[in-house]
């Protein structure tokens, strides 16, 4: 065996599942903590524990038995992670880094303090403070309101465009950010092992589903120029080092219409923008994460070909036991790699799976993705 160490993952959704899959060839001891046995990762781990990763006791009880503890989601009980670290469990990424990431306000301040380009922002305690700032001209329309904590997949992010939108401002501690005129959004996945080796994957382009703020189409490699490419890798490596992160780190960038690069946000775990690496790279983001947290040598990422990835989302108007409509077309498409997460229930826009298309060029990949998108629907047998 490469290692007898017990590796714990907080969270057993699709990212946890794909981490478990990456661990299978090496027969690693992988243990998962999440709600119940219906979670995506449950059938693929060495052991599954039911519990709430946001609860101190549950994380402590689970984590005490582990040598290494990692996450598939950053919204976990960080107090427990600090205590487990004190008890000698290797928590990767470190809880000190998570503290700075889960609060978007602290995350933005980290960029500011480290000279990392990010959209201009201010922090406010509540709606009254935002209205006052607007009134006094400290901020101006349009802007983006982001809740400081607990936001993900676009929940907790809204554009306040004009005075008609002002009523929608949410009454929570917020980051108020300038609205960037976006040319495109790009993501870089960096990895760092405990010995300090760093390797980055090629930047990819992310196109978002309008209105849902969910990744819709991913294009690999990103169509950016060399200097932008190099700058993004450099910024990613600077961040992973500055936060002393062991594991993978996704860095989401904005590229503005003027050609400026801003860091939007980061996620210290495998990420939707790296799913194509499973079939399209010498090393997948999931295997690289395991290598990093085990302090094994990292592999230098290298893509095999251009690729396009789409998320398979629950169709609007359907809630319940999922049914895949149009799978024949998908199954006969060469170069299409289908991942189904095995979730018990579909909901509008819920991430139910993904498909990676390897292609001779990006246009062919986009065409194949478009065709499948038209025929494949995740519905239920009984419309709601
Ligand atoms: N300042 C901004 N200017 C323009 N667009 C923005 C801005 N901030 C956010 N957006 C848009 O909203 C999307 C979601 O924002 P952000 O990444 O901060 O939220 P999120 O909830 O953490 O999403 P996820 O967790 O899925 O990455 C961005 O990908 C981008 O399309
Ligand atoms: Mg985001």
PDB file of C-alpha atoms and ligand atoms in Angstrom, residues 208 252 264-265, ligand 2:
ATOM      1  CA  UNK A 208     -22.119  31.050 -16.849  1.00  0.00           C
ATOM      2  CA  UNK A 252     -11.600  32.430 -10.538  1.00  0.00           C
ATOM      3  CA  UNK A 264     -12.922  37.195  -8.403  1.00  0.00           C
ATOM      4  CA  UNK A 265     -12.738  34.524  -5.753  1.00  0.00           C
TER       5      UNK A 265
HETATM    6 MG1  LIG B   2     -17.717  32.043  -8.217  1.00  0.00          MG
END
